Structures are given as structure tokens and as C-alpha cells.
Short mmCIF file of C-alpha atoms in Angstrom, two decimals:
data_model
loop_
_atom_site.label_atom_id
_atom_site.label_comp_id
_atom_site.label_asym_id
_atom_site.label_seq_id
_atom_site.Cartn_x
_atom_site.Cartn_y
_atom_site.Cartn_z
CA UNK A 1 -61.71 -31.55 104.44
CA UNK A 2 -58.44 -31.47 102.57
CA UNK A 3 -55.72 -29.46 104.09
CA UNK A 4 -53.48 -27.56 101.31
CA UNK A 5 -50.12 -25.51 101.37
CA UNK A 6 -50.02 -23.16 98.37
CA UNK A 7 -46.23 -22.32 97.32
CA UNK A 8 -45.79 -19.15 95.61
CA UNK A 9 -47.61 -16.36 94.97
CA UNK A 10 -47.65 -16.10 91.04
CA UNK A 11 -50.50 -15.79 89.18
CA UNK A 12 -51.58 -19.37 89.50
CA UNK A 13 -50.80 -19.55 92.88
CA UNK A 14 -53.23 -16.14 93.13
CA UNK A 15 -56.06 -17.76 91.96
CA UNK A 16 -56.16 -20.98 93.56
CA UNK A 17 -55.50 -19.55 96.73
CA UNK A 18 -58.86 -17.03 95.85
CA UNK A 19 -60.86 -20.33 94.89
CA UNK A 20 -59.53 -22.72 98.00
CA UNK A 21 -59.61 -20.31 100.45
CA UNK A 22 -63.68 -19.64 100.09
CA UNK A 23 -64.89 -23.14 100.12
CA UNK A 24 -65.58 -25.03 102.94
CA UNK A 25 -64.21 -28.08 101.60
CA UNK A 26 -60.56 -27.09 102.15
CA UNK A 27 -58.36 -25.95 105.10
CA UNK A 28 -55.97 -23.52 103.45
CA UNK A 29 -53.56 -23.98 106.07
CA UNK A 30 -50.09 -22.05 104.38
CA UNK A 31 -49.64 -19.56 101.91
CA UNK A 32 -45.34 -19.59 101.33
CA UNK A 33 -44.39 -16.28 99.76
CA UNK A 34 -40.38 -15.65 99.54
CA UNK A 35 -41.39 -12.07 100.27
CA UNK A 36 -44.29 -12.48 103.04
CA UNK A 37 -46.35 -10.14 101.58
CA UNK A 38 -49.59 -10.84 99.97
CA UNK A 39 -52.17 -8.50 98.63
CA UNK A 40 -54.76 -10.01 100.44
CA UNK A 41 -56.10 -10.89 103.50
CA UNK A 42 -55.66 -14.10 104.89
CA UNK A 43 -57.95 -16.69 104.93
CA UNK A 44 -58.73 -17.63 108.73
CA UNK A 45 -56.47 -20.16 109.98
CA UNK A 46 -54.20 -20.16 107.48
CA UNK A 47 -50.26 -19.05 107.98
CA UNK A 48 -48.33 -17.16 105.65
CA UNK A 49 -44.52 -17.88 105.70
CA UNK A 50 -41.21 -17.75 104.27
CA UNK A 51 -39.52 -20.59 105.38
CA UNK A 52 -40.84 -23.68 103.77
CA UNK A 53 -39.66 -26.23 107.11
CA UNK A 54 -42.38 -24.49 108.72
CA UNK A 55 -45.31 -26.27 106.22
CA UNK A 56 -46.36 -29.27 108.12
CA UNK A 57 -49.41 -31.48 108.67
CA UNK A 58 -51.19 -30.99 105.83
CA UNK A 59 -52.62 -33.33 103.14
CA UNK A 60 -51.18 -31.57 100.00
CA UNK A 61 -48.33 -29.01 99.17
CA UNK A 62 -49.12 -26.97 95.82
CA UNK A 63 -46.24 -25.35 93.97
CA UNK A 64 -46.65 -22.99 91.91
CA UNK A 65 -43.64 -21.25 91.73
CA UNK A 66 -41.73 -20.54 88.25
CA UNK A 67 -40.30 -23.72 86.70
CA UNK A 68 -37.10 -23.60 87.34
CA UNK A 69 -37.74 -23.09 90.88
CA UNK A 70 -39.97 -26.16 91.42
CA UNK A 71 -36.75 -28.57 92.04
CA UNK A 72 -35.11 -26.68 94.52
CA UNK A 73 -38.86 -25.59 96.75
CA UNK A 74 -39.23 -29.36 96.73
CA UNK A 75 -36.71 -31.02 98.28
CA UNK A 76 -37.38 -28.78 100.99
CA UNK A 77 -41.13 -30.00 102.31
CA UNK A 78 -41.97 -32.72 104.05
CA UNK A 79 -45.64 -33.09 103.89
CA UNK A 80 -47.28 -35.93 102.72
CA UNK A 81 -47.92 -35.29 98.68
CA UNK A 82 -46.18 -32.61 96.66
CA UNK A 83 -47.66 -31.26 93.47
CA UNK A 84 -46.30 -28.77 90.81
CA UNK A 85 -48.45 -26.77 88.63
CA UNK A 86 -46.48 -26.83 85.40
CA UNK A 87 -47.33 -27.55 81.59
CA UNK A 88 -43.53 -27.94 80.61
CA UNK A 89 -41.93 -29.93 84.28
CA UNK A 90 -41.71 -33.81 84.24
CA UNK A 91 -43.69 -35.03 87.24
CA UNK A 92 -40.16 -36.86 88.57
CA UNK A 93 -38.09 -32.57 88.73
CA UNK A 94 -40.03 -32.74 92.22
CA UNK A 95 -37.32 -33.93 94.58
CA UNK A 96 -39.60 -34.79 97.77
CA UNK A 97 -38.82 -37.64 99.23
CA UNK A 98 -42.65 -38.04 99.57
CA UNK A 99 -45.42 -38.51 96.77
CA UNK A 100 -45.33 -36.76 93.79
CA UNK A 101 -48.02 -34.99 91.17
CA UNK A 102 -49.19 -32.93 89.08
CA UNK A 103 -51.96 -30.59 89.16
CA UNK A 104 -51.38 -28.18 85.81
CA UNK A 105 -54.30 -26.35 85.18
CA UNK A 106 -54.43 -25.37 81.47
CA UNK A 107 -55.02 -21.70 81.14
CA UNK A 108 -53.33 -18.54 80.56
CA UNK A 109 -54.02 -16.30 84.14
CA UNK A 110 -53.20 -12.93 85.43
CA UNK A 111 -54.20 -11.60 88.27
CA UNK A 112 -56.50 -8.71 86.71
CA UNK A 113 -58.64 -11.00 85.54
CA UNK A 114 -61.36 -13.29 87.56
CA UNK A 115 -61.01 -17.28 86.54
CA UNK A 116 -63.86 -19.73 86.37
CA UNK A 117 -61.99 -23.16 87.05
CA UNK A 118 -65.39 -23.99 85.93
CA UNK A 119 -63.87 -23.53 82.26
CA UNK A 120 -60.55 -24.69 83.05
CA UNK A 121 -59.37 -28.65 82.50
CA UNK A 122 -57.04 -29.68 84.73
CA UNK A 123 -54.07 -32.13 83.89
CA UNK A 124 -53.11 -34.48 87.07
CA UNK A 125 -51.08 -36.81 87.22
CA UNK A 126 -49.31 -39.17 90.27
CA UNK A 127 -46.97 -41.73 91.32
CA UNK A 128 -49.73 -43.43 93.90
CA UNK A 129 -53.45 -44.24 92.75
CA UNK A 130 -54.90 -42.77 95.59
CA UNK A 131 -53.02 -39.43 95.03
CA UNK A 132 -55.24 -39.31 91.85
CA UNK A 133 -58.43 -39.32 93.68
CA UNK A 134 -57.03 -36.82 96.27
CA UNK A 135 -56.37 -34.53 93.10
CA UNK A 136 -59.73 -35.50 91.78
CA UNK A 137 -61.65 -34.30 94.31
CA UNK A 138 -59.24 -31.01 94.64
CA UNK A 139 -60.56 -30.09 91.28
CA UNK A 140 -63.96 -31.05 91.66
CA UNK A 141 -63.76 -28.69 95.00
CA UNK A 142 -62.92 -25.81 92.26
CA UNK A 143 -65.38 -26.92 90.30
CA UNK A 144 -62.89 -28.30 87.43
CA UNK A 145 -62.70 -31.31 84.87
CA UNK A 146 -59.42 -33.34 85.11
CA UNK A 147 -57.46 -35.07 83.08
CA UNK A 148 -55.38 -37.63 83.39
CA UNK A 149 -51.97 -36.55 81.33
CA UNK A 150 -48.53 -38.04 81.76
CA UNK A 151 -46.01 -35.93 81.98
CA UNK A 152 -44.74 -37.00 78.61
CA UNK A 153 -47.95 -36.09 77.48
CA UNK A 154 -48.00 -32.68 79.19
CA UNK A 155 -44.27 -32.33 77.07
CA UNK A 156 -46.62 -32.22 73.88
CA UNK A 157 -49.52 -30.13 75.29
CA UNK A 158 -47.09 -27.83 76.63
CA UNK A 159 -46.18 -27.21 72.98
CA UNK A 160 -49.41 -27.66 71.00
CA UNK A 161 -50.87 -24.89 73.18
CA UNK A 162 -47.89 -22.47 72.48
CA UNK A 163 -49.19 -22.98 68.80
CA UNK A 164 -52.91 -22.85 69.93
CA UNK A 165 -52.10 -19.86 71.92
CA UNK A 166 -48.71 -17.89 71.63
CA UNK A 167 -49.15 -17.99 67.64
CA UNK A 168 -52.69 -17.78 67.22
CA UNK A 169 -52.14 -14.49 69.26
CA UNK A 170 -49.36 -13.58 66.73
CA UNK A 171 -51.39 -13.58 64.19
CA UNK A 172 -53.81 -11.83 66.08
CA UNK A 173 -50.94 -8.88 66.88
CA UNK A 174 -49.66 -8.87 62.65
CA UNK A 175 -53.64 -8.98 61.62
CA UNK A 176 -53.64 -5.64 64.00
CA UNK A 177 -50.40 -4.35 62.88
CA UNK A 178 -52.00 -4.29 59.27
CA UNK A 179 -55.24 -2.50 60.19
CA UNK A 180 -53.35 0.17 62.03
CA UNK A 181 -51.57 0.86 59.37
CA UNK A 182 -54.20 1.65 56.90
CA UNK A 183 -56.29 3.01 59.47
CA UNK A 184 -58.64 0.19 60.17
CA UNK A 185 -60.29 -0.42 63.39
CA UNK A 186 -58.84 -3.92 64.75
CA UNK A 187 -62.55 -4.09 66.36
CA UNK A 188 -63.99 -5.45 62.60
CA UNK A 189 -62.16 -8.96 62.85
CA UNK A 190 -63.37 -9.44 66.10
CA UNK A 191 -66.27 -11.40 65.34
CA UNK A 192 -64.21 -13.28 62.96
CA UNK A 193 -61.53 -14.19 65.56
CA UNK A 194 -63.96 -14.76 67.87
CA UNK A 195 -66.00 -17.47 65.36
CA UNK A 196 -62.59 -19.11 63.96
CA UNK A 197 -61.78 -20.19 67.87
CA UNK A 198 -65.33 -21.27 68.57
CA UNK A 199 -65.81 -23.59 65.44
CA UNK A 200 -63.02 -25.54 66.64
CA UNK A 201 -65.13 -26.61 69.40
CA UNK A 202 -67.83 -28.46 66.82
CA UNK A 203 -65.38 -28.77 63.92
CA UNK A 204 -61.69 -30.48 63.76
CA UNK A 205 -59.40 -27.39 62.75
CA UNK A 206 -58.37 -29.55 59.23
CA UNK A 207 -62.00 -29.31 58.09
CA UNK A 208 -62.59 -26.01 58.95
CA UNK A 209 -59.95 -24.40 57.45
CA UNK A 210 -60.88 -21.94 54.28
CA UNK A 211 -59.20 -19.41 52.54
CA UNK A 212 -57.05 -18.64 49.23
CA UNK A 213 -54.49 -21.10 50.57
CA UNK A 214 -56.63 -24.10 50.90
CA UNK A 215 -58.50 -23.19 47.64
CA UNK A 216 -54.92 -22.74 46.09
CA UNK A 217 -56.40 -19.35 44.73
CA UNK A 218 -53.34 -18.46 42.92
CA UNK A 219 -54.24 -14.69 42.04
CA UNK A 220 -54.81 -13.95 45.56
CA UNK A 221 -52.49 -15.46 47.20
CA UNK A 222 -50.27 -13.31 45.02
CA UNK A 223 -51.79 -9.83 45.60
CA UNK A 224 -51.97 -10.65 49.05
CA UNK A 225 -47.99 -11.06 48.88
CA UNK A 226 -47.34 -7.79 47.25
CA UNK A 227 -48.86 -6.43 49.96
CA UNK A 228 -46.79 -7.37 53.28
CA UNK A 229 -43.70 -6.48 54.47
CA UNK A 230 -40.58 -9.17 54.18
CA UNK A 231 -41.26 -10.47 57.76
CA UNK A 232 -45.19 -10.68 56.84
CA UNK A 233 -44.33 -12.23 53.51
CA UNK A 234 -42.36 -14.58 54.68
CA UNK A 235 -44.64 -16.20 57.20
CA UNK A 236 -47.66 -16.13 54.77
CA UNK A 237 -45.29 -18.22 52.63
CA UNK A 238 -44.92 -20.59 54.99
CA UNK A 239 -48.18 -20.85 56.19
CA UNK A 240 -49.72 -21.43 52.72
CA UNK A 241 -47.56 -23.78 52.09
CA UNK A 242 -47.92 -25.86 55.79
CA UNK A 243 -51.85 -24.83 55.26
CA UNK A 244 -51.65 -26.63 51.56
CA UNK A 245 -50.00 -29.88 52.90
CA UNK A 246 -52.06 -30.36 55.30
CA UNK A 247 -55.20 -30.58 53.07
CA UNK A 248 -58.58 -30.60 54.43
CA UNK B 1 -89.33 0.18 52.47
CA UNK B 2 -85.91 -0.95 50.22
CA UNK B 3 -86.90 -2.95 47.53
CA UNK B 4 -83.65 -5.40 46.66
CA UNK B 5 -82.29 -8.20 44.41
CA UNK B 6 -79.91 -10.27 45.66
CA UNK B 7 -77.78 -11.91 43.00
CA UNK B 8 -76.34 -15.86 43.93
CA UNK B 9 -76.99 -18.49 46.12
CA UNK B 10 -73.77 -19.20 48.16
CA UNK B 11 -73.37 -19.11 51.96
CA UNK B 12 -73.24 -14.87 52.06
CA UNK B 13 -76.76 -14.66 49.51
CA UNK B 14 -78.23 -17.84 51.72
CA UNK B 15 -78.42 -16.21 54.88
CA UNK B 16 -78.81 -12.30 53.60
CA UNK B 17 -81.90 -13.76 51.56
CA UNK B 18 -82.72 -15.81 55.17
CA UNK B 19 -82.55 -12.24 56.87
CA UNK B 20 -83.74 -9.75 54.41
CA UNK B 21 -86.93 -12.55 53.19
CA UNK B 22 -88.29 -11.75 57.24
CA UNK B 23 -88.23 -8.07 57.24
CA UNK B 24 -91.36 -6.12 57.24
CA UNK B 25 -89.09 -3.10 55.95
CA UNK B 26 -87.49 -4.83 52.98
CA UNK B 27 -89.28 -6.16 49.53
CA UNK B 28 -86.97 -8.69 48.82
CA UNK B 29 -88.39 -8.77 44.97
CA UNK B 30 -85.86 -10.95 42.76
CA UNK B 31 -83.11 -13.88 43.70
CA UNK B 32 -81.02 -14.39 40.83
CA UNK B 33 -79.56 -17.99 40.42
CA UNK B 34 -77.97 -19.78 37.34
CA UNK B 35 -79.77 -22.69 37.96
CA UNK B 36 -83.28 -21.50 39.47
CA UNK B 37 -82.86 -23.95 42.04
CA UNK B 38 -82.97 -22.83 45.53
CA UNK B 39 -83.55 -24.85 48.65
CA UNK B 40 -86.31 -22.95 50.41
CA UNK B 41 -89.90 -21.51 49.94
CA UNK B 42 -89.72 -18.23 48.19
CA UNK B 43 -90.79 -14.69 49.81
CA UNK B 44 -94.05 -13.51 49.18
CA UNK B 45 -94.04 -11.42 46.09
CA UNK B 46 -90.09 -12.39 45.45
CA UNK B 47 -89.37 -13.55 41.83
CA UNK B 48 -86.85 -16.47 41.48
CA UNK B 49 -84.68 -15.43 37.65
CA UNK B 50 -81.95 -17.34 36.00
CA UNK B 51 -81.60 -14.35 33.57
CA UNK B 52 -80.30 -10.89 34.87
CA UNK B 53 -82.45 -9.14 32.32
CA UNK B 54 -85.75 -9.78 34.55
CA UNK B 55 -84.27 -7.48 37.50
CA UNK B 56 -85.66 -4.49 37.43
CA UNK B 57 -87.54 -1.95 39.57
CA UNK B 58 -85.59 -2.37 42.85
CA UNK B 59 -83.77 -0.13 45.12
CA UNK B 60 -80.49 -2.10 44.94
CA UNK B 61 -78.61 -5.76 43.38
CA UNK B 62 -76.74 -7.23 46.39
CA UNK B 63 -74.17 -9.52 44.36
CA UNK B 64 -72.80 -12.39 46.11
CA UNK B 65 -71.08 -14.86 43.76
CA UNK B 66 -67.59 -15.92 43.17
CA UNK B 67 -65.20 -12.82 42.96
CA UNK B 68 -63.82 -13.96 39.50
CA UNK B 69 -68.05 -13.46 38.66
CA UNK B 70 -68.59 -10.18 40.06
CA UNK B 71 -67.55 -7.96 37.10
CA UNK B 72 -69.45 -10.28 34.29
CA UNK B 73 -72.99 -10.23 36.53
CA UNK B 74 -72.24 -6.72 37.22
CA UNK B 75 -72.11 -5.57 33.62
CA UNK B 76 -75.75 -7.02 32.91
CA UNK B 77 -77.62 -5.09 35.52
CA UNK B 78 -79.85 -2.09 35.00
CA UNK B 79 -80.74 -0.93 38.95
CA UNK B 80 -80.05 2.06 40.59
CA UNK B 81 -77.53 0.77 42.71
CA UNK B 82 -74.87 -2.32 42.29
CA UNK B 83 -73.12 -3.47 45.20
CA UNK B 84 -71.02 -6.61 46.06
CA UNK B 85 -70.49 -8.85 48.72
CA UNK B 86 -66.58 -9.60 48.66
CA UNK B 87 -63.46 -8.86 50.67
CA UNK B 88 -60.74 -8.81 47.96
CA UNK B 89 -62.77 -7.62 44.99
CA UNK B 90 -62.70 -3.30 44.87
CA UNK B 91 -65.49 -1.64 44.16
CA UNK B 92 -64.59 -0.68 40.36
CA UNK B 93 -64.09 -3.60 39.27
CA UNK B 94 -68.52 -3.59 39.22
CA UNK B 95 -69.25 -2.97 35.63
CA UNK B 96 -73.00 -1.54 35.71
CA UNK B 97 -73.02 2.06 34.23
CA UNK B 98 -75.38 3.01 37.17
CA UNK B 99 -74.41 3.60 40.81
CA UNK B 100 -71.61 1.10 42.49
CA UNK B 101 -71.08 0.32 46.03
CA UNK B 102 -69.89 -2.58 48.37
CA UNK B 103 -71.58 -4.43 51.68
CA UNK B 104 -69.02 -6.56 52.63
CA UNK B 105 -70.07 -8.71 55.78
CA UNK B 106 -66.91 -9.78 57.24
CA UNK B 107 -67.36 -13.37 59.45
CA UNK B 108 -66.89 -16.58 57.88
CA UNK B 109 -70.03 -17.64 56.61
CA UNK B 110 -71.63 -21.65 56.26
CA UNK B 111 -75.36 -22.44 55.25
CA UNK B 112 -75.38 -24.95 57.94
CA UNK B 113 -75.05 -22.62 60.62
CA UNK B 114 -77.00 -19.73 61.84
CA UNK B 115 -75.97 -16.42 61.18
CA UNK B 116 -76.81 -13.25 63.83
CA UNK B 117 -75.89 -10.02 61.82
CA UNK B 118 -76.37 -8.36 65.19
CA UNK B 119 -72.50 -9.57 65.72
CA UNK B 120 -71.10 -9.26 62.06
CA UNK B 121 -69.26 -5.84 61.19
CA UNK B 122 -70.60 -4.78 57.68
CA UNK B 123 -67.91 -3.19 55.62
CA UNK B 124 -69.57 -0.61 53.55
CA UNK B 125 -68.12 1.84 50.51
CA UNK B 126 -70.33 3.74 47.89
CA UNK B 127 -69.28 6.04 44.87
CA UNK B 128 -72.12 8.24 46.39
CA UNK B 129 -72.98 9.63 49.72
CA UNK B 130 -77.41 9.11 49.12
CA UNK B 131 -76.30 5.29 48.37
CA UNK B 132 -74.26 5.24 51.71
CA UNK B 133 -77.41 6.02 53.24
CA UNK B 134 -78.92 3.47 51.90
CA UNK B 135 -76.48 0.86 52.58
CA UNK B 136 -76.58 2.27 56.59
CA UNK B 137 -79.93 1.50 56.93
CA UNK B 138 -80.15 -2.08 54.90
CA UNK B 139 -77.60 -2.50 57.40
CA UNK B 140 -79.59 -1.41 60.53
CA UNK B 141 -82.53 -3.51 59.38
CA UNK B 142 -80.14 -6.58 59.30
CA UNK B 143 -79.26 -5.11 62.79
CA UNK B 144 -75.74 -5.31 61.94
CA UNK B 145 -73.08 -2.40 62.68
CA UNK B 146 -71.24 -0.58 59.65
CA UNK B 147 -67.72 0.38 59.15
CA UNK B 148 -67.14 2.86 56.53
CA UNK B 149 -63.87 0.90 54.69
CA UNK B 150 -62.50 2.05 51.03
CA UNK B 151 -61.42 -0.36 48.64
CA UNK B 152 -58.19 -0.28 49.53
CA UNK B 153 -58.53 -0.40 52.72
CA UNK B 154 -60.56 -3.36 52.55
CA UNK B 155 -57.75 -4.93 50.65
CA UNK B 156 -55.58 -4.84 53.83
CA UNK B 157 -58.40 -6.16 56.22
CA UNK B 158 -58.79 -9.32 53.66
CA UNK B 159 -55.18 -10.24 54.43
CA UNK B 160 -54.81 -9.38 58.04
CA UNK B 161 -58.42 -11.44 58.07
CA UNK B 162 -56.04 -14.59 56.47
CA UNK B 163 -53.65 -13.75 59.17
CA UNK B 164 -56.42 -13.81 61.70
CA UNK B 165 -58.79 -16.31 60.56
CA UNK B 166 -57.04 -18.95 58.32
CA UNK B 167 -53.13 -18.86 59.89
CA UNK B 168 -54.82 -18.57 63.13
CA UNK B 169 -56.98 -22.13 62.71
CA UNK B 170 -54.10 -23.95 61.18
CA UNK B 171 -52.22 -22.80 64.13
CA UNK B 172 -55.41 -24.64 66.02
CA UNK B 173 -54.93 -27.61 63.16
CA UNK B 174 -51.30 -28.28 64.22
CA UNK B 175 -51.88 -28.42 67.84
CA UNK B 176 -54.33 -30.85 67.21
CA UNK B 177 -52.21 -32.98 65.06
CA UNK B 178 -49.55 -33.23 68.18
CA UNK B 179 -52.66 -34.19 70.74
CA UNK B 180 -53.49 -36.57 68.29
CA UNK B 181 -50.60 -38.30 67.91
CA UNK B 182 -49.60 -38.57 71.31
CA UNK B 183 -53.45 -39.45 72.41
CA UNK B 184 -54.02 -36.02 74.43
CA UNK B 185 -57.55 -35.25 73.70
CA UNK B 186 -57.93 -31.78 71.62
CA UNK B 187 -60.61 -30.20 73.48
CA UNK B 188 -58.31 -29.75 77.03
CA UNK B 189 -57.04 -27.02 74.58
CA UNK B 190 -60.34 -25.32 73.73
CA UNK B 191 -60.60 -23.49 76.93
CA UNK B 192 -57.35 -21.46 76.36
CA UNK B 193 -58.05 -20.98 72.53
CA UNK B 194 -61.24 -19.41 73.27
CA UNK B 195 -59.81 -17.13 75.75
CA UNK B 196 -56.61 -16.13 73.61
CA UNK B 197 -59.50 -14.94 71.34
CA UNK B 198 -61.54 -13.21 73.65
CA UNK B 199 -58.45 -11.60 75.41
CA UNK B 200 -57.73 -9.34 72.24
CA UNK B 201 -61.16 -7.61 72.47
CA UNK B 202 -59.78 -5.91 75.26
CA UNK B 203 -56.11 -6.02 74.95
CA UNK B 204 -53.88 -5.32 72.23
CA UNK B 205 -52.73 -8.58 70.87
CA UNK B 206 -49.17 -7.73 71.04
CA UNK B 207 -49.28 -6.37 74.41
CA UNK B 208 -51.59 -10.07 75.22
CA UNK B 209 -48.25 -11.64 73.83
CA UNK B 210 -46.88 -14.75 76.56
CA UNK B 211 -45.07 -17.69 76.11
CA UNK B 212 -41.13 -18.91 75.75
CA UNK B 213 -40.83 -17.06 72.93
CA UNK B 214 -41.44 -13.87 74.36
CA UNK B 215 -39.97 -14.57 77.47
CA UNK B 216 -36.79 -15.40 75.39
CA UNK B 217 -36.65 -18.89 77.34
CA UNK B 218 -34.40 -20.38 75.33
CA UNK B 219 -34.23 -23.65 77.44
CA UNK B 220 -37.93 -24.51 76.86
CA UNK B 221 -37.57 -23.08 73.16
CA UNK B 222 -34.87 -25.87 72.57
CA UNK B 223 -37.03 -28.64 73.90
CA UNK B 224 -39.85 -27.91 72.28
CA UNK B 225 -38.14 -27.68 68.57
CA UNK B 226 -36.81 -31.02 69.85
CA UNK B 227 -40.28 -32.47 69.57
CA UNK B 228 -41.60 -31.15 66.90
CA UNK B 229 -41.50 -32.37 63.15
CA UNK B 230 -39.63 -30.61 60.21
CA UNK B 231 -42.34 -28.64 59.22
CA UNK B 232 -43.69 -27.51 62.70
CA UNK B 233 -39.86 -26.87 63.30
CA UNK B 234 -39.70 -24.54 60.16
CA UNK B 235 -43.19 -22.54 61.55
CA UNK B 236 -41.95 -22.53 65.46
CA UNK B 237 -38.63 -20.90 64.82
CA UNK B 238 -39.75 -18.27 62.21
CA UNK B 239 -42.75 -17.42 64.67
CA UNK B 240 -41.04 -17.27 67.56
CA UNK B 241 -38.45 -15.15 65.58
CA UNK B 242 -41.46 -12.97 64.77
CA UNK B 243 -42.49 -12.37 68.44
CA UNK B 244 -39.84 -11.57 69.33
CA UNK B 245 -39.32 -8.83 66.69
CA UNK B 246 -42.71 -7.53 67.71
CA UNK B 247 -41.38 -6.93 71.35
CA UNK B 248 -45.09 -6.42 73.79
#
């Protein structure tokens, strides 16, 4: 049985809390909210506070608070291990005296929307060995693969997934700006967008990359320019060009 | 019973001839290719033609070849009904003197993988509303689902399909250049990327819009620039200048 202290009530925090607090591995023994209110009911046994001294005996603290945040909530617990559950905050921000981690589970959430930690690798990292196997089994408990990322690493991730995600989605959001304006349902590149993210699974993004740009297909390439706006023009430039050095 | 030629042997002919060969309610009764070579047993009652001449007595020619092709093939046919296959090509630019249309699957097509037209949007446009018909219901043999899309229109969805397929996978190819070089493996990302893609069947993408850019975090926007190389640089700022233009 591991005894946890969630901090925060975000959207990461949400979830965990919802997978932690049903299995019977783990004691969920504090939820801290700054606001005490949850939208939830409490798990049996398990406190909800404001006041982090009050967070004691318990095997793990999680923090999942906003990144700028995680510093400050630190230095005020005193439980054995302290973990953060950031992409972009070196392990060594956490200012508990304690052990330090990192349990940064790699997946955009919001609270609408159920998560299978199932499908959701998990990045630890620690100052002690055996904090690693305490995270281990953590994640196996949700039912997650780990792993193991330094937090230099995690620097790296942090920004290769705002290209895998942030500007994938942008071009997502101009791909849709163009159908609405000539009246196109977005729904027709669906299946497209949907195929382009799964052949990355079988197929290293290089090699799979097709297209006027790749081919260099000059006459395309062209009437496709003539027929975006400067902001739209200027990234397909850009792109074509990256796209073209890159080589496949 | 639709009696059809289909004209080529590229990726888009390879798996219509794979779907249309195994239809009780098609005669699939010519396959054009240059060379006569094709790798697979021929229909029943299908006639394999390097010469255009030989097509005759069909329902419709279902040309899939190289856009810069399309016109040339086009001009040699004597069937009811020409269509082509293509995104970027309109439908005038078919030079047959008899009826023209277009059937433009849109997905990203490879002969080494199977194809289910139960999940590819068929794009179709016809100088006449009988051939339309006809076109619906080749369609709803394939067991695919139509979108009536004029030539110019279908212009547009070709370049917000670069947008969303092509700039969207080398988005996918420069995250995993930075795993790569700093030894994070590529799939921890895969999880996110496929839900990014599956979040915009239900949310528009700009409103699905997260990150530092967005967020106008202009701490974390500064570090990661700092990590990136000259060319990344050059695609982060202009992006994130982008999203934030877009607003969510």
C-alpha cells in the first residue's frame, strides 16, 4: 500500500486523484486544494486541506500545481519523497529538504475528458534508486509505462512535443480556417489527420513525409502560394523549405 | 451493375482495382497500364490494355495517373463518362469530348498498406447531375461516404490537406530529430500525437489550441528557442507568432 498526498487540483492533479483514489493499492491520504473545494467526493480516509504543514506520514507527496508554483508548495512539506508533475521543471526547482522526483505524465488532459493512463508514458525520474521503484510501481498501479527521463531530457521533450502537439494542432486550426472559408466541411481531412498521426507509429516521420514539397513539385507549390493569405504564405514558405532540407 | 475501366497502376488505381475487382455489383472490365505489367491475378472477365483505344463499352474510366498525365490519357478515351482521381487537378482540365467528372479519395494512399474506403471521404464533382448518381453509388459500393466538392473548392482542401497532412508530419519529423539527438525515445510522444489528432474530430482545432504559445508564457517561450537550432528557431517563433494571431 503506498500512501500519496496529491497537491493541487488542476487537471492533472484531477485525474490522478480519479485513478489513485479507486484502487486498492493506494491510500489517498490528502487532497491540498488552496481553495478546499473539490468537485468530488472524497475518497474514504482521505483529508482535504489547505494548509500544506498538515500533510504528514505518507510515502509520497504529488504536485501538480502550475510550474511556477512547484518551488514555493515544496519547501513547505515534509514527507518523505516529493514529486512534481512537470514537462518543462528541472527535478532540483523542488526545494524539500527530503527526496526529490519526477513523475510527468506525458499527455495533454482536461477534466471533460476520461484518461486511460493505460495510453499514457510516464517520465520519472529521482535523486535515490529506490525512489525509482517507488515511482515504478505508482505507475504500474495506474496501469502506465515509465520512462526513465532526466530532467535535461524532459527540457527537450518538453519542446519536441510543443512541435508534435501545439503546431501539429496549428496546422490543424489554418487547414480548418481554409475549408471554412470556401465552405468545406473540416470533417473530410479527418481521416487524413487521423492516418498522418498513426503512421508515425510504424514509420519514422522523415520517411513518411509526401507532398509537393518533398517532390519539389514546382507548379504546385506555386499555385498553392497564390492561394493563401500573407500569414499562410509565409509559413508554407518556411515549411517547404525546412520540409526540403530535411530530405527523406 | 457499373461496368468500369480504371486507367493506371499507382497506389489510388492499386487499391480501387483491389476494391472494385471483389464486388459482385461492379464489372471491373479493362485496367489500363503503359507497361501491361501488374502485380496481381486479373478479375474474371477484366482485360489488362497498354493502348487506350481497347476501352470501350463501360459505364465509366476512373483515371488515376500522375496529374501532369491526366489531360493527355483523358483526350484518348471514348466512354460515357471520364473522371479523375486527383486533388489539385480541376475537372476541365479532362480532355474527352464525352461526359467529365472527378472521384477524388482524399487519405494518403501506399500499396503496402490496406486501405478501408469505409473511412476515406470521396470528393465527388460531375458536369452532370445522372453522372453524380453514378459516382454516389460507385461510391456506396466502395462503402465510402461522398462529399459533393467543386473544383475549386477542391483546390483549397488540397492545400489545407498540405497544411494538415505534410506540415503536420514534419512537425512530427522535427520532434523526432530533438528525441533523437538527446536519446529520448520517439514513441513517449506517440500517445499525445495521436490524441492532438483525435481531439479535432470533436473540437475545433483552434479552440483545442494549448501550449506557451498560447498561454503567452514568454518565460518558457525563451527557453525553449534557447534550445533549439536555427532552423527550428526560424519555425518556433513564426508559429508561435501564428497562434497567437489565431487567438482560441
Amino acid at each position: 500500500m503506498i500512501k500519496v498526498a496529491v497537491i493541487g487540483y488542476g487537471n492533472v492533479a484531477y485525474h490522478l486523484i480519479e485513478h489513485l483514489a479507486d484502487s486498492p493499492k493506494i491510500n489517498l491520504a490528502f487532497i491540498y486544494s488552496r481553495t478546499t473545494k473539490i468537485d468530488r467526493e472524497l475518497p474514504p480516509g482521505c483529508k482535504l486541506t489547505a494548509s500544506l504543514e498538515d500533510i504528514r506520514d505518507v510515502d509520497l507527496a504529488i504536485i501538480a500545481v502550475t510550474d511556477d508554483a512547484i518551488a514555493a508548495v515544496s519547501c513547505q512539506l515534509n514527507v518523505p519523497l516529493v514529486v512534481h508533475t512537470s514537462g518543462a521543471v528541472p527535478m532540483n526547482a523542488l526545494q524539500n529538504t527530503t527526496s526529490k522526483g519526477v513523475f510527468y505524465p506525458l499527455q495533454s488532459f482536461s477534466k471533460v475528458k476520461p484518461v486511460r493512463f493505460s495510453e499514457i508514458p510516464i517520465c520519472i525520474e529521482s535523486e535515490h534508486k529506490s525512489d525509482r521503484v517507488l515511482l515504478k510501481q505508482l505507475a504500474a498501479i495506474l496501469g502506465a509505462q515509465t520512462y526513465a527521463i532526466t530532467s535535461e531530457q524532459r527540457t527537450y521533450l518538453h519542446v519536441a512535443a510543443v512541435f508534435a502537439n501545439n503546431f501539429s494542432n496549428h496546422m490543424y486550426a489554418i487547414a480548418h480556417e481554409i475549408c471554412n472559408a470556401h465552405k468545406v466541411p473540416f470533417e473530410v481531412l479527418q481521416p487524413l489527420i487521423q492516418e498522418t498521426a498513426a503512421k508515425v507509429a510504424v514509420l519514422e516521420p522523415k520517411k513518411a513525409q509526401t507532398g509537393p514539397a518533398i517532390r519539389k513539385d514546382e507548379k504546385t507549390l506555386a499555385k498553392h502560394l497564390h492561394l493563401l493569405d500573407t500569414n499562410e504564405q509565409e509559413i508554407y514558405r518556411l515549411l517547404t523549405k525546412s520540409i526540403q532540407n530535411y530530405g527523406n
